[in-house]
Amino acid sequence: MKDEAIVSLLYEGNEIGLLKLSEKYEKLLIHIAGTILGSRRQDIEECVNDTYMKLWKHIRNYDMEKASLKTYLKVIARNTAINKLRDLSRREGMEYKEDFTDIAQCFIDQSQNVENQLFRKEDILLLNEVIKELEKKDRELVLRRYYYLQSSKDIAKAMRMTVTAVDSRLSRLRSRMKLTFDQKWA
Amino acid sequence: MNEQVLINMLSELDAGSLNENFTDKDVRRKDGNIFKRAYFYIRVLGRKEDLAGDSILMKHWDEYMEAAEEPLNQEDNVQENSSEWGFPIHVFKREIKNIVKLVSAIIAAILVIVGLLLVIIKRRKGIKVSLKKMQISY
């Protein structure tokens, strides 16, 4: 079923829309939540369920011209998983750290010391610009690592690179992004 | 740029600026090559209802129905989508599509098998004829 048809069913409050949505995108959502939440099946399930629920309740906020349904779902799933990761780190501390990827562990460590950060809208728009200006491969690397919290090993496998090459390229990219960000800000 | 700051800032990006297709590729790669996917697709067609029952959505179905009650009461538009026979016509169409797909797959498989059999029979006949010719030449 096409996305437009699914959206119109959800818009009408027709539960068949939900069934079709899950048929089409459940694997993708489990993959995204699974990358961030590691081997925690229960949490992955909750995250996917929350994603459906958010879309089901707030379908009227969805603007099809801005992004496809798939992209919209990916964003909801990713942000729900990140919030869950943050909650887990506060609730369970370091107890289950080995369940997660290296970058997720790093995120947990730093989240414990820092309160929820608020960013200025201008900063977000600037970051958006900086990411858009990156080359396709570099953009993929940054998004895989810092958006989907994939491990260096998984990125290396998917992009046919070595783990060392992934890490060093990411480090260079981060410095370059910071420089561009500062230059644009100035 | 601190890694954690970057992760948090990326959370604020809007959906419009995130057009990528590598996650879909990752999922496809996980599922295996095209033959493996085709095999599973045919299997899934046969037991689609069982699989739907296993999905995360079905496990929490009651929660969605509870959440749906409010908007449904506010806007009484459920009937709009139903046909005069009392069921949503698009679901019926979808079922027909699946059946057509299944039947055409079966017909294609039968044609391939018949083709292979014909080739084998022809070859065997060919061998027999050549053996007879050899006998005549003796």
mmCIF file of N, CA and C in Angstrom, chain A residues 15-128:
data_model
loop_
_atom_site.group_PDB
_atom_site.id
_atom_site.type_symbol
_atom_site.label_atom_id
_atom_site.label_comp_id
_atom_site.label_asym_id
_atom_site.label_seq_id
_atom_site.Cartn_x
_atom_site.Cartn_y
_atom_site.Cartn_z
ATOM 1 N N GLU A 15 -8.025 1.852 11.860
ATOM 2 C CA GLU A 15 -6.937 1.017 12.376
ATOM 3 C C GLU A 15 -6.234 0.194 11.304
ATOM 4 N N ILE A 16 -6.877 0.040 10.128
ATOM 5 C CA ILE A 16 -6.215 -0.699 9.040
ATOM 6 C C ILE A 16 -4.949 0.046 8.610
ATOM 7 N N GLY A 17 -4.985 1.366 8.733
ATOM 8 C CA GLY A 17 -3.800 2.164 8.426
ATOM 9 C C GLY A 17 -2.617 1.753 9.290
ATOM 10 N N LEU A 18 -2.899 1.491 10.564
ATOM 11 C CA LEU A 18 -1.834 1.050 11.488
ATOM 12 C C LEU A 18 -1.279 -0.306 11.070
ATOM 13 N N LEU A 19 -2.198 -1.208 10.693
ATOM 14 C CA LEU A 19 -1.763 -2.553 10.279
ATOM 15 C C LEU A 19 -0.861 -2.471 9.056
ATOM 16 N N LYS A 20 -1.277 -1.646 8.097
ATOM 17 C CA LYS A 20 -0.488 -1.508 6.860
ATOM 18 C C LYS A 20 0.858 -0.853 7.159
ATOM 19 N N LEU A 21 0.841 0.107 8.077
ATOM 20 C CA LEU A 21 2.077 0.788 8.479
ATOM 21 C C LEU A 21 3.059 -0.219 9.085
ATOM 22 N N SER A 22 2.530 -1.060 9.964
ATOM 23 C CA SER A 22 3.424 -2.026 10.627
ATOM 24 C C SER A 22 3.921 -3.067 9.627
ATOM 25 N N GLU A 23 3.049 -3.461 8.692
ATOM 26 C CA GLU A 23 3.478 -4.426 7.660
ATOM 27 C C GLU A 23 4.643 -3.878 6.853
ATOM 28 N N LYS A 24 4.547 -2.568 6.552
ATOM 29 C CA LYS A 24 5.536 -1.957 5.665
ATOM 30 C C LYS A 24 6.818 -1.526 6.377
ATOM 31 N N TYR A 25 6.692 -1.018 7.590
ATOM 32 C CA TYR A 25 7.863 -0.371 8.205
ATOM 33 C C TYR A 25 8.372 -0.978 9.510
ATOM 34 N N GLU A 26 7.736 -2.027 9.995
ATOM 35 C CA GLU A 26 8.153 -2.536 11.319
ATOM 36 C C GLU A 26 9.620 -2.986 11.340
ATOM 37 N N LYS A 27 10.043 -3.673 10.273
ATOM 38 C CA LYS A 27 11.437 -4.142 10.224
ATOM 39 C C LYS A 27 12.421 -2.973 10.322
ATOM 40 N N LEU A 28 12.122 -1.919 9.580
ATOM 41 C CA LEU A 28 12.997 -0.739 9.567
ATOM 42 C C LEU A 28 13.050 -0.096 10.955
ATOM 43 N N LEU A 29 11.885 0.005 11.598
ATOM 44 C CA LEU A 29 11.833 0.632 12.926
ATOM 45 C C LEU A 29 12.585 -0.209 13.951
ATOM 46 N N ILE A 30 12.438 -1.534 13.864
ATOM 47 C CA ILE A 30 13.167 -2.412 14.790
ATOM 48 C C ILE A 30 14.670 -2.256 14.563
ATOM 49 N N HIS A 31 15.058 -2.124 13.298
ATOM 50 C CA HIS A 31 16.481 -1.960 12.972
ATOM 51 C C HIS A 31 17.031 -0.670 13.594
ATOM 52 N N ILE A 32 16.283 0.426 13.440
ATOM 53 C CA ILE A 32 16.753 1.720 13.969
ATOM 54 C C ILE A 32 16.812 1.678 15.506
ATOM 55 N N ALA A 33 15.734 1.191 16.122
ATOM 56 C CA ALA A 33 15.716 1.128 17.594
ATOM 57 C C ALA A 33 16.780 0.146 18.092
ATOM 58 N N GLY A 34 16.948 -0.945 17.363
ATOM 59 C CA GLY A 34 17.923 -1.981 17.767
ATOM 60 C C GLY A 34 19.352 -1.481 17.727
ATOM 61 N N THR A 35 19.656 -0.604 16.751
ATOM 62 C CA THR A 35 21.022 -0.071 16.664
ATOM 63 C C THR A 35 21.319 0.773 17.904
ATOM 64 N N ILE A 36 20.330 1.533 18.350
ATOM 65 C CA ILE A 36 20.556 2.443 19.483
ATOM 66 C C ILE A 36 20.435 1.716 20.826
ATOM 67 N N LEU A 37 19.469 0.800 20.917
ATOM 68 C CA LEU A 37 19.221 0.161 22.219
ATOM 69 C C LEU A 37 19.898 -1.206 22.362
ATOM 70 N N GLY A 38 20.724 -1.548 21.399
ATOM 71 C CA GLY A 38 21.527 -2.772 21.498
ATOM 72 C C GLY A 38 20.688 -4.023 21.591
ATOM 73 N N SER A 39 21.008 -4.868 22.570
ATOM 74 C CA SER A 39 20.367 -6.178 22.630
ATOM 75 C C SER A 39 19.159 -6.203 23.564
ATOM 76 N N ARG A 40 18.625 -5.057 23.902
ATOM 77 C CA ARG A 40 17.516 -5.011 24.870
ATOM 78 C C ARG A 40 16.167 -5.106 24.139
ATOM 79 N N ARG A 41 15.731 -6.339 23.957
ATOM 80 C CA ARG A 41 14.526 -6.620 23.152
ATOM 81 C C ARG A 41 13.282 -5.905 23.669
ATOM 82 N N GLN A 42 13.115 -5.948 24.976
ATOM 83 C CA GLN A 42 11.927 -5.350 25.586
ATOM 84 C C GLN A 42 11.869 -3.843 25.303
ATOM 85 N N ASP A 43 13.032 -3.197 25.436
ATOM 86 C CA ASP A 43 13.086 -1.751 25.209
ATOM 87 C C ASP A 43 12.885 -1.409 23.735
ATOM 88 N N ILE A 44 13.415 -2.273 22.872
ATOM 89 C CA ILE A 44 13.236 -2.048 21.428
ATOM 90 C C ILE A 44 11.746 -2.128 21.097
ATOM 91 N N GLU A 45 11.097 -3.127 21.657
ATOM 92 C CA GLU A 45 9.663 -3.319 21.409
ATOM 93 C C GLU A 45 8.869 -2.095 21.888
ATOM 94 N N GLU A 46 9.223 -1.630 23.090
ATOM 95 C CA GLU A 46 8.539 -0.449 23.637
ATOM 96 C C GLU A 46 8.757 0.776 22.756
ATOM 97 N N CYS A 47 9.980 0.894 22.256
ATOM 98 C CA CYS A 47 10.328 2.046 21.424
ATOM 99 C C CYS A 47 9.509 2.032 20.125
ATOM 100 N N VAL A 48 9.419 0.856 19.482
ATOM 101 C CA VAL A 48 8.655 0.750 18.225
ATOM 102 C C VAL A 48 7.176 1.026 18.512
ATOM 103 N N ASN A 49 6.702 0.481 19.628
ATOM 104 C CA ASN A 49 5.305 0.696 20.015
ATOM 105 C C ASN A 49 5.018 2.185 20.247
ATOM 106 N N ASP A 50 5.955 2.858 20.931
ATOM 107 C CA ASP A 50 5.795 4.301 21.170
ATOM 108 C C ASP A 50 5.781 5.079 19.858
ATOM 109 N N THR A 51 6.600 4.624 18.913
ATOM 110 C CA THR A 51 6.651 5.295 17.609
ATOM 111 C C THR A 51 5.287 5.224 16.924
ATOM 112 N N TYR A 52 4.691 4.017 16.907
ATOM 113 C CA TYR A 52 3.357 3.867 16.310
ATOM 114 C C TYR A 52 2.353 4.773 17.023
ATOM 115 N N MET A 53 2.450 4.755 18.361
ATOM 116 C CA MET A 53 1.472 5.498 19.155
ATOM 117 C C MET A 53 1.575 7.001 18.885
ATOM 118 N N LYS A 54 2.841 7.500 18.780
ATOM 119 C CA LYS A 54 3.029 8.933 18.521
ATOM 120 C C LYS A 54 2.432 9.312 17.167
ATOM 121 N N LEU A 55 2.684 8.458 16.172
ATOM 122 C CA LEU A 55 2.155 8.760 14.840
ATOM 123 C C LEU A 55 0.624 8.683 14.842
ATOM 124 N N TRP A 56 0.090 7.665 15.502
ATOM 125 C CA TRP A 56 -1.359 7.430 15.588
ATOM 126 C C TRP A 56 -2.067 8.621 16.234
ATOM 127 N N LYS A 57 -1.424 9.169 17.288
ATOM 128 C CA LYS A 57 -2.057 10.267 18.017
ATOM 129 C C LYS A 57 -1.844 11.625 17.345
ATOM 130 N N HIS A 58 -0.675 11.768 16.683
ATOM 131 C CA HIS A 58 -0.338 13.103 16.159
ATOM 132 C C HIS A 58 -0.249 13.143 14.637
ATOM 133 N N ILE A 59 -0.992 12.271 13.995
ATOM 134 C CA ILE A 59 -0.911 12.220 12.525
ATOM 135 C C ILE A 59 -1.293 13.558 11.891
ATOM 136 N N ARG A 60 -2.095 14.337 12.565
ATOM 137 C CA ARG A 60 -2.520 15.623 12.011
ATOM 138 C C ARG A 60 -1.378 16.643 11.950
ATOM 139 N N ASN A 61 -0.300 16.373 12.705
ATOM 140 C CA ASN A 61 0.864 17.287 12.643
ATOM 141 C C ASN A 61 1.792 16.938 11.476
ATOM 142 N N TYR A 62 1.541 15.771 10.855
ATOM 143 C CA TYR A 62 2.440 15.321 9.791
ATOM 144 C C TYR A 62 2.188 16.087 8.495
ATOM 145 N N ASP A 63 3.290 16.638 7.935
ATOM 146 C CA ASP A 63 3.194 17.377 6.690
ATOM 147 C C ASP A 63 3.913 16.579 5.607
ATOM 148 N N MET A 64 3.140 16.031 4.685
ATOM 149 C CA MET A 64 3.700 15.153 3.661
ATOM 150 C C MET A 64 4.656 15.878 2.719
ATOM 151 N N GLU A 65 4.480 17.207 2.599
ATOM 152 C CA GLU A 65 5.351 17.955 1.684
ATOM 153 C C GLU A 65 6.754 18.144 2.271
ATOM 154 N N LYS A 66 6.849 18.113 3.586
ATOM 155 C CA LYS A 66 8.149 18.319 4.241
ATOM 156 C C LYS A 66 9.029 17.073 4.165
ATOM 157 N N ALA A 67 8.433 15.919 4.445
ATOM 158 C CA ALA A 67 9.214 14.675 4.452
ATOM 159 C C ALA A 67 8.303 13.496 4.180
ATOM 160 N N SER A 68 8.912 12.410 3.673
ATOM 161 C CA SER A 68 8.113 11.207 3.400
ATOM 162 C C SER A 68 7.709 10.557 4.725
ATOM 163 N N LEU A 69 6.721 9.693 4.655
ATOM 164 C CA LEU A 69 6.259 9.013 5.866
ATOM 165 C C LEU A 69 7.403 8.188 6.481
ATOM 166 N N LYS A 70 8.186 7.585 5.602
ATOM 167 C CA LYS A 70 9.307 6.755 6.077
ATOM 168 C C LYS A 70 10.306 7.594 6.876
ATOM 169 N N THR A 71 10.678 8.747 6.319
ATOM 170 C CA THR A 71 11.630 9.627 7.002
ATOM 171 C C THR A 71 11.058 10.094 8.337
ATOM 172 N N TYR A 72 9.794 10.447 8.308
ATOM 173 C CA TYR A 72 9.119 10.920 9.525
ATOM 174 C C TYR A 72 9.156 9.839 10.606
ATOM 175 N N LEU A 73 8.875 8.606 10.187
ATOM 176 C CA LEU A 73 8.910 7.481 11.136
ATOM 177 C C LEU A 73 10.317 7.243 11.686
ATOM 178 N N LYS A 74 11.298 7.369 10.779
ATOM 179 C CA LYS A 74 12.696 7.173 11.201
ATOM 180 C C LYS A 74 13.063 8.184 12.280
ATOM 181 N N VAL A 75 12.659 9.438 12.064
ATOM 182 C CA VAL A 75 12.979 10.502 13.027
ATOM 183 C C VAL A 75 12.308 10.203 14.379
ATOM 184 N N ILE A 76 11.032 9.810 14.332
ATOM 185 C CA ILE A 76 10.328 9.529 15.595
ATOM 186 C C ILE A 76 11.006 8.352 16.300
ATOM 187 N N ALA A 77 11.292 7.290 15.547
ATOM 188 C CA ALA A 77 11.887 6.087 16.157
ATOM 189 C C ALA A 77 13.248 6.416 16.763
ATOM 190 N N ARG A 78 14.055 7.176 16.022
ATOM 191 C CA ARG A 78 15.407 7.508 16.515
ATOM 192 C C ARG A 78 15.326 8.341 17.797
ATOM 193 N N ASN A 79 14.485 9.370 17.773
ATOM 194 C CA ASN A 79 14.406 10.243 18.944
ATOM 195 C C ASN A 79 13.791 9.529 20.147
ATOM 196 N N THR A 80 12.831 8.644 19.881
ATOM 197 C CA THR A 80 12.249 7.864 20.982
ATOM 198 C C THR A 80 13.312 6.949 21.589
ATOM 199 N N ALA A 81 14.119 6.342 20.720
ATOM 200 C CA ALA A 81 15.173 5.430 21.215
ATOM 201 C C ALA A 81 16.221 6.199 22.019
ATOM 202 N N ILE A 82 16.581 7.394 21.556
ATOM 203 C CA ILE A 82 17.573 8.207 22.277
ATOM 204 C C ILE A 82 17.023 8.591 23.657
ATOM 205 N N ASN A 83 15.750 8.985 23.697
ATOM 206 C CA ASN A 83 15.140 9.341 24.991
ATOM 207 C C ASN A 83 15.122 8.137 25.928
ATOM 208 N N LYS A 84 14.843 6.973 25.352
ATOM 209 C CA LYS A 84 14.811 5.753 26.173
ATOM 210 C C LYS A 84 16.203 5.445 26.717
ATOM 211 N N LEU A 85 17.207 5.647 25.863
ATOM 212 C CA LEU A 85 18.598 5.413 26.275
ATOM 213 C C LEU A 85 18.967 6.337 27.440
ATOM 214 N N ARG A 86 18.522 7.586 27.339
ATOM 215 C CA ARG A 86 18.798 8.569 28.388
ATOM 216 C C ARG A 86 18.104 8.144 29.693
ATOM 217 N N ASP A 87 16.848 7.711 29.554
ATOM 218 C CA ASP A 87 16.102 7.255 30.740
ATOM 219 C C ASP A 87 16.782 6.052 31.383
ATOM 220 N N LEU A 88 17.210 5.123 30.530
ATOM 221 C CA LEU A 88 17.857 3.907 31.048
ATOM 222 C C LEU A 88 19.113 4.247 31.821
ATOM 223 N N SER A 89 19.870 5.206 31.267
ATOM 224 C CA SER A 89 21.135 5.566 31.929
ATOM 225 C C SER A 89 20.868 6.176 33.303
ATOM 226 N N ARG A 90 19.744 6.887 33.419
ATOM 227 C CA ARG A 90 19.431 7.500 34.727
ATOM 228 C C ARG A 90 18.872 6.455 35.684
ATOM 229 N N ARG A 91 18.071 5.529 35.128
ATOM 230 C CA ARG A 91 17.389 4.549 35.972
ATOM 231 C C ARG A 91 18.334 3.440 36.424
ATOM 232 N N GLU A 92 19.127 2.963 35.468
ATOM 233 C CA GLU A 92 19.929 1.779 35.783
ATOM 234 C C GLU A 92 21.414 2.066 35.915
ATOM 235 N N GLY A 93 21.795 3.302 35.677
ATOM 236 C CA GLY A 93 23.203 3.660 35.809
ATOM 237 C C GLY A 93 24.047 2.912 34.805
ATOM 238 N N MET A 94 25.169 2.393 35.255
ATOM 239 C CA MET A 94 26.132 1.751 34.346
ATOM 240 C C MET A 94 25.923 0.238 34.285
ATOM 241 N N GLU A 95 24.872 -0.233 34.916
ATOM 242 C CA GLU A 95 24.697 -1.678 35.104
ATOM 243 C C GLU A 95 24.730 -2.498 33.807
ATOM 244 N N TYR A 96 24.012 -2.021 32.791
ATOM 245 C CA TYR A 96 23.881 -2.814 31.575
ATOM 246 C C TYR A 96 24.640 -2.194 30.402
ATOM 247 N N LYS A 97 25.741 -1.534 30.695
ATOM 248 C CA LYS A 97 26.442 -0.797 29.652
ATOM 249 C C LYS A 97 26.884 -1.664 28.476
ATOM 250 N N GLU A 98 27.199 -2.926 28.772
ATOM 251 C CA GLU A 98 27.720 -3.786 27.697
ATOM 252 C C GLU A 98 26.674 -4.146 26.648
ATOM 253 N N ASP A 99 25.392 -3.837 26.940
ATOM 254 C CA ASP A 99 24.332 -4.101 25.953
ATOM 255 C C ASP A 99 24.405 -3.152 24.754
ATOM 256 N N PHE A 100 25.112 -2.031 24.916
ATOM 257 C CA PHE A 100 25.046 -0.983 23.899
ATOM 258 C C PHE A 100 26.341 -0.855 23.082
ATOM 259 N N THR A 101 26.231 -0.120 21.973
ATOM 260 C CA THR A 101 27.414 0.123 21.132
ATOM 261 C C THR A 101 28.336 1.123 21.851
ATOM 262 N N ASP A 102 29.575 1.235 21.341
ATOM 263 C CA ASP A 102 30.553 2.130 21.975
ATOM 264 C C ASP A 102 30.053 3.577 22.050
ATOM 265 N N ILE A 103 29.452 4.038 20.952
ATOM 266 C CA ILE A 103 28.998 5.439 20.919
ATOM 267 C C ILE A 103 27.794 5.636 21.860
ATOM 268 N N ALA A 104 26.939 4.623 21.957
ATOM 269 C CA ALA A 104 25.795 4.732 22.873
ATOM 270 C C ALA A 104 26.288 4.757 24.321
ATOM 271 N N GLN A 105 27.326 3.957 24.602
ATOM 272 C CA GLN A 105 27.914 3.953 25.954
ATOM 273 C C GLN A 105 28.482 5.322 26.290
ATOM 274 N N CYS A 106 29.159 5.913 25.297
ATOM 275 C CA CYS A 106 29.754 7.241 25.477
ATOM 276 C C CYS A 106 28.644 8.263 25.747
ATOM 277 N N PHE A 107 27.549 8.127 25.003
ATOM 278 C CA PHE A 107 26.402 9.033 25.178
ATOM 279 C C PHE A 107 25.816 8.878 26.584
ATOM 280 N N ILE A 108 25.700 7.617 27.042
ATOM 281 C CA ILE A 108 25.166 7.363 28.390
ATOM 282 C C ILE A 108 26.060 8.012 29.444
ATOM 283 N N ASP A 109 27.380 7.797 29.302
ATOM 284 C CA ASP A 109 28.335 8.349 30.284
ATOM 285 C C ASP A 109 28.181 9.855 30.412
ATOM 286 N N GLN A 110 28.126 10.515 29.228
ATOM 287 C CA GLN A 110 28.088 11.975 29.263
ATOM 288 C C GLN A 110 26.720 12.510 29.668
ATOM 289 N N SER A 111 25.666 11.747 29.353
ATOM 290 C CA SER A 111 24.305 12.202 29.709
ATOM 291 C C SER A 111 24.115 12.224 31.216
ATOM 292 N N GLN A 112 24.845 11.331 31.908
ATOM 293 C CA GLN A 112 24.667 11.265 33.363
ATOM 294 C C GLN A 112 25.166 12.520 34.070
ATOM 295 N N ASN A 113 26.138 13.184 33.422
ATOM 296 C CA ASN A 113 26.709 14.372 34.070
ATOM 297 C C ASN A 113 26.066 15.677 33.622
ATOM 298 N N VAL A 114 25.347 15.599 32.510
ATOM 299 C CA VAL A 114 24.829 16.849 31.943
ATOM 300 C C VAL A 114 23.301 16.849 31.985
ATOM 301 N N GLU A 115 22.746 17.964 32.354
ATOM 302 C CA GLU A 115 21.281 18.112 32.322
ATOM 303 C C GLU A 115 20.834 18.280 30.867
ATOM 304 N N ASN A 116 19.554 18.151 30.616
ATOM 305 C CA ASN A 116 19.033 18.316 29.254
ATOM 306 C C ASN A 116 19.486 19.648 28.655
ATOM 307 N N GLN A 117 20.123 19.544 27.477
ATOM 308 C CA GLN A 117 20.640 20.773 26.887
ATOM 309 C C GLN A 117 19.587 21.423 25.998
ATOM 310 N N LEU A 118 19.586 22.744 26.017
ATOM 311 C CA LEU A 118 18.690 23.459 25.121
ATOM 312 C C LEU A 118 19.549 24.167 24.085
ATOM 313 N N PHE A 119 19.151 24.072 22.830
ATOM 314 C CA PHE A 119 19.944 24.705 21.777
ATOM 315 C C PHE A 119 19.140 25.826 21.127
ATOM 316 N N ARG A 120 19.909 26.803 20.656
ATOM 317 C CA ARG A 120 19.226 27.883 19.955
ATOM 318 C C ARG A 120 18.827 27.412 18.571
ATOM 319 N N LYS A 121 17.720 27.931 18.067
ATOM 320 C CA LYS A 121 17.221 27.527 16.753
ATOM 321 C C LYS A 121 18.267 27.816 15.677
ATOM 322 N N GLU A 122 18.984 28.935 15.851
ATOM 323 C CA GLU A 122 20.002 29.325 14.860
ATOM 324 C C GLU A 122 21.105 28.275 14.780
ATOM 325 N N ASP A 123 21.492 27.742 15.958
ATOM 326 C CA ASP A 123 22.548 26.723 15.986
ATOM 327 C C ASP A 123 22.112 25.482 15.222
ATOM 328 N N ILE A 124 20.861 25.091 15.413
ATOM 329 C CA ILE A 124 20.352 23.885 14.746
ATOM 330 C C ILE A 124 20.320 24.107 13.235
ATOM 331 N N LEU A 125 19.865 25.285 12.821
ATOM 332 C CA LEU A 125 19.818 25.588 11.382
ATOM 333 C C LEU A 125 21.223 25.584 10.782
ATOM 334 N N LEU A 126 22.164 26.101 11.563
ATOM 335 C CA LEU A 126 23.562 26.149 11.121
ATOM 336 C C LEU A 126 24.139 24.733 10.978
ATOM 337 N N LEU A 127 23.854 23.913 11.953
ATOM 338 C CA LEU A 127 24.329 22.527 11.901
ATOM 339 C C LEU A 127 23.726 21.817 10.681
ATOM 340 N N ASN A 128 22.466 22.090 10.450
ATOM 341 C CA ASN A 128 21.778 21.524 9.296
ATOM 342 C C ASN A 128 22.514 21.895 8.006
#
